[in-house]
Amino acid sequence: MDAFNNASMGTNIGFGARFAGIPRFPHGLNGIVVSPYATIGKNACIFQQVTIGDDGVDKHNAPIIGDNVTMYAGCKVVGKCRIGNNAKIGANVVVSFDVPDNAIVVCEKPIVKIRQ
């Protein structure tokens, strides 16, 4: 990403991040951060303030996001984890674990739940 986008929108899509298709950004690029080591499948839908980050230690510890995944506002997907195809990650949820295909991850009270 260029310096203008970093400074004006708080966006940083790391050079080297792999996208299998063109993602949708329903609210623009505002605050979206993607690790240069992340892999994102086809038809990803990424809302504002989403972080897809590695663990900062090893480039192999970055998320692998499947096809048709929707990541809602403010969610964080970090570390070595796989998000399955057609999954939905709810707003403000922090995910650092594998999520199966077709799952919905939400935060209810202080507990994270996976629904299939």
mmCIF file of C-alpha atoms in Angstrom:
data_model
loop_
_atom_site.group_PDB
_atom_site.id
_atom_site.type_symbol
_atom_site.label_atom_id
_atom_site.label_comp_id
_atom_site.label_asym_id
_atom_site.label_seq_id
_atom_site.Cartn_x
_atom_site.Cartn_y
_atom_site.Cartn_z
ATOM 1 C CA MET A 1 0.000 0.000 0.000
ATOM 2 C CA ASP A 2 1.233 3.474 -0.637
ATOM 3 C CA ALA A 3 2.019 6.080 2.016
ATOM 4 C CA PHE A 4 -1.151 8.093 1.258
ATOM 5 C CA ASN A 5 -3.452 5.179 2.117
ATOM 6 C CA ASN A 6 -1.460 4.348 5.246
ATOM 7 C CA ALA A 7 -1.616 7.922 6.507
ATOM 8 C CA SER A 8 -5.105 8.932 5.424
ATOM 9 C CA MET A 9 -7.107 5.758 6.064
ATOM 10 C CA GLY A 10 -4.998 3.782 8.541
ATOM 11 C CA THR A 11 -4.809 1.005 5.975
ATOM 12 C CA ASN A 12 -1.906 -1.367 5.456
ATOM 13 C CA ILE A 13 -2.282 -4.248 3.026
ATOM 14 C CA GLY A 14 1.143 -5.867 3.239
ATOM 15 C CA PHE A 15 3.082 -6.347 0.029
ATOM 16 C CA GLY A 16 3.080 -10.090 -0.499
ATOM 17 C CA ALA A 17 -0.403 -10.815 0.854
ATOM 18 C CA ARG A 18 -2.019 -13.337 -1.482
ATOM 19 C CA PHE A 19 -5.584 -12.819 -2.687
ATOM 20 C CA ALA A 20 -7.167 -15.555 -4.867
ATOM 21 C CA GLY A 21 -9.674 -13.040 -6.197
ATOM 22 C CA ILE A 22 -10.690 -9.425 -5.850
ATOM 23 C CA PRO A 23 -12.049 -8.839 -2.332
ATOM 24 C CA ARG A 24 -15.049 -6.649 -1.588
ATOM 25 C CA PHE A 25 -14.647 -3.742 0.818
ATOM 26 C CA PRO A 26 -18.254 -2.585 1.517
ATOM 27 C CA HIS A 27 -17.086 0.376 3.617
ATOM 28 C CA GLY A 28 -13.857 1.128 1.769
ATOM 29 C CA LEU A 29 -10.340 0.477 3.004
ATOM 30 C CA ASN A 30 -10.743 2.325 6.309
ATOM 31 C CA GLY A 31 -8.475 0.804 8.937
ATOM 32 C CA ILE A 32 -7.941 -2.549 7.222
ATOM 33 C CA VAL A 33 -4.623 -4.230 8.044
ATOM 34 C CA VAL A 34 -3.460 -7.392 6.247
ATOM 35 C CA SER A 35 -0.213 -9.237 6.980
ATOM 36 C CA PRO A 36 2.131 -9.596 4.021
ATOM 37 C CA TYR A 37 2.101 -13.341 4.764
ATOM 38 C CA ALA A 38 -1.689 -13.823 4.817
ATOM 39 C CA THR A 39 -3.552 -15.853 2.196
ATOM 40 C CA ILE A 40 -7.120 -14.863 1.358
ATOM 41 C CA GLY A 41 -9.450 -16.900 -0.855
ATOM 42 C CA LYS A 42 -11.926 -15.871 -3.549
ATOM 43 C CA ASN A 43 -14.889 -13.584 -2.903
ATOM 44 C CA ALA A 44 -13.707 -12.333 0.489
ATOM 45 C CA CYS A 45 -15.849 -9.593 1.996
ATOM 46 C CA ILE A 46 -13.867 -7.421 4.410
ATOM 47 C CA PHE A 47 -15.562 -4.660 6.406
ATOM 48 C CA GLN A 48 -13.861 -1.663 8.051
ATOM 49 C CA GLN A 49 -11.254 -1.945 10.830
ATOM 50 C CA VAL A 50 -10.488 -5.636 10.140
ATOM 51 C CA THR A 51 -7.027 -6.985 10.953
ATOM 52 C CA ILE A 52 -5.639 -10.154 9.378
ATOM 53 C CA GLY A 53 -2.277 -10.470 11.082
ATOM 54 C CA ASP A 54 0.616 -12.828 11.631
ATOM 55 C CA ASP A 55 2.038 -13.457 15.081
ATOM 56 C CA GLY A 56 5.043 -11.207 14.458
ATOM 57 C CA VAL A 57 7.499 -14.055 15.032
ATOM 58 C CA ASP A 58 7.316 -16.316 11.992
ATOM 59 C CA LYS A 59 5.954 -15.614 8.525
ATOM 60 C CA HIS A 60 4.417 -19.089 8.532
ATOM 61 C CA ASN A 61 2.167 -18.034 11.412
ATOM 62 C CA ALA A 62 -0.290 -15.992 9.363
ATOM 63 C CA PRO A 63 -3.954 -16.755 8.695
ATOM 64 C CA ILE A 64 -5.216 -18.684 5.708
ATOM 65 C CA ILE A 65 -8.689 -17.476 4.822
ATOM 66 C CA GLY A 66 -10.930 -19.690 2.665
ATOM 67 C CA ASP A 67 -13.299 -18.750 -0.162
ATOM 68 C CA ASN A 68 -16.487 -16.719 0.352
ATOM 69 C CA VAL A 69 -15.539 -15.609 3.872
ATOM 70 C CA THR A 70 -17.136 -12.505 5.372
ATOM 71 C CA MET A 71 -15.249 -10.605 8.085
ATOM 72 C CA TYR A 72 -17.394 -7.994 9.793
ATOM 73 C CA ALA A 73 -16.342 -4.651 11.258
ATOM 74 C CA GLY A 74 -13.496 -4.678 13.731
ATOM 75 C CA CYS A 75 -12.800 -8.401 13.763
ATOM 76 C CA LYS A 76 -9.235 -9.609 14.187
ATOM 77 C CA VAL A 77 -7.919 -12.852 12.680
ATOM 78 C CA VAL A 78 -4.398 -13.411 13.960
ATOM 79 C CA GLY A 79 -1.724 -16.064 14.074
ATOM 80 C CA LYS A 80 -1.530 -19.463 12.463
ATOM 81 C CA CYS A 81 -5.156 -20.370 11.834
ATOM 82 C CA ARG A 82 -7.386 -21.469 8.983
ATOM 83 C CA ILE A 83 -10.777 -19.941 8.345
ATOM 84 C CA GLY A 84 -12.963 -22.366 6.384
ATOM 85 C CA ASN A 85 -14.916 -21.648 3.219
ATOM 86 C CA ASN A 86 -18.184 -19.733 3.592
ATOM 87 C CA ALA A 87 -17.420 -18.784 7.212
ATOM 88 C CA LYS A 88 -18.609 -15.555 8.792
ATOM 89 C CA ILE A 89 -16.583 -13.787 11.473
ATOM 90 C CA GLY A 90 -18.732 -11.437 13.568
ATOM 91 C CA ALA A 91 -17.999 -7.845 14.446
ATOM 92 C CA ASN A 92 -15.188 -7.292 16.974
ATOM 93 C CA VAL A 93 -14.471 -11.011 17.408
ATOM 94 C CA VAL A 94 -10.822 -12.010 17.872
ATOM 95 C CA VAL A 95 -9.990 -15.334 16.183
ATOM 96 C CA SER A 96 -6.701 -17.157 16.707
ATOM 97 C CA PHE A 97 -7.995 -20.696 16.160
ATOM 98 C CA ASP A 98 -9.182 -22.785 13.212
ATOM 99 C CA VAL A 99 -12.756 -22.204 12.058
ATOM 100 C CA PRO A 100 -14.544 -24.944 10.077
ATOM 101 C CA ASP A 101 -16.345 -24.451 6.759
ATOM 102 C CA ASN A 102 -19.763 -22.771 6.931
ATOM 103 C CA ALA A 103 -19.299 -21.665 10.551
ATOM 104 C CA ILE A 104 -20.396 -18.394 12.117
ATOM 105 C CA VAL A 105 -18.149 -17.033 14.866
ATOM 106 C CA VAL A 106 -19.743 -14.539 17.243
ATOM 107 C CA CYS A 107 -18.961 -13.141 20.649
ATOM 108 C CA GLU A 108 -21.783 -13.403 23.132
ATOM 109 C CA LYS A 109 -21.009 -11.897 26.490
ATOM 110 C CA PRO A 110 -17.360 -12.805 27.194
ATOM 111 C CA ILE A 111 -17.580 -16.187 25.438
ATOM 112 C CA VAL A 112 -16.799 -16.847 21.775
ATOM 113 C CA LYS A 113 -19.148 -19.337 20.142
ATOM 114 C CA ILE A 114 -18.928 -21.167 16.845
ATOM 115 C CA ARG A 115 -22.234 -21.999 15.207
ATOM 116 C CA GLN A 116 -22.606 -24.452 12.347
#
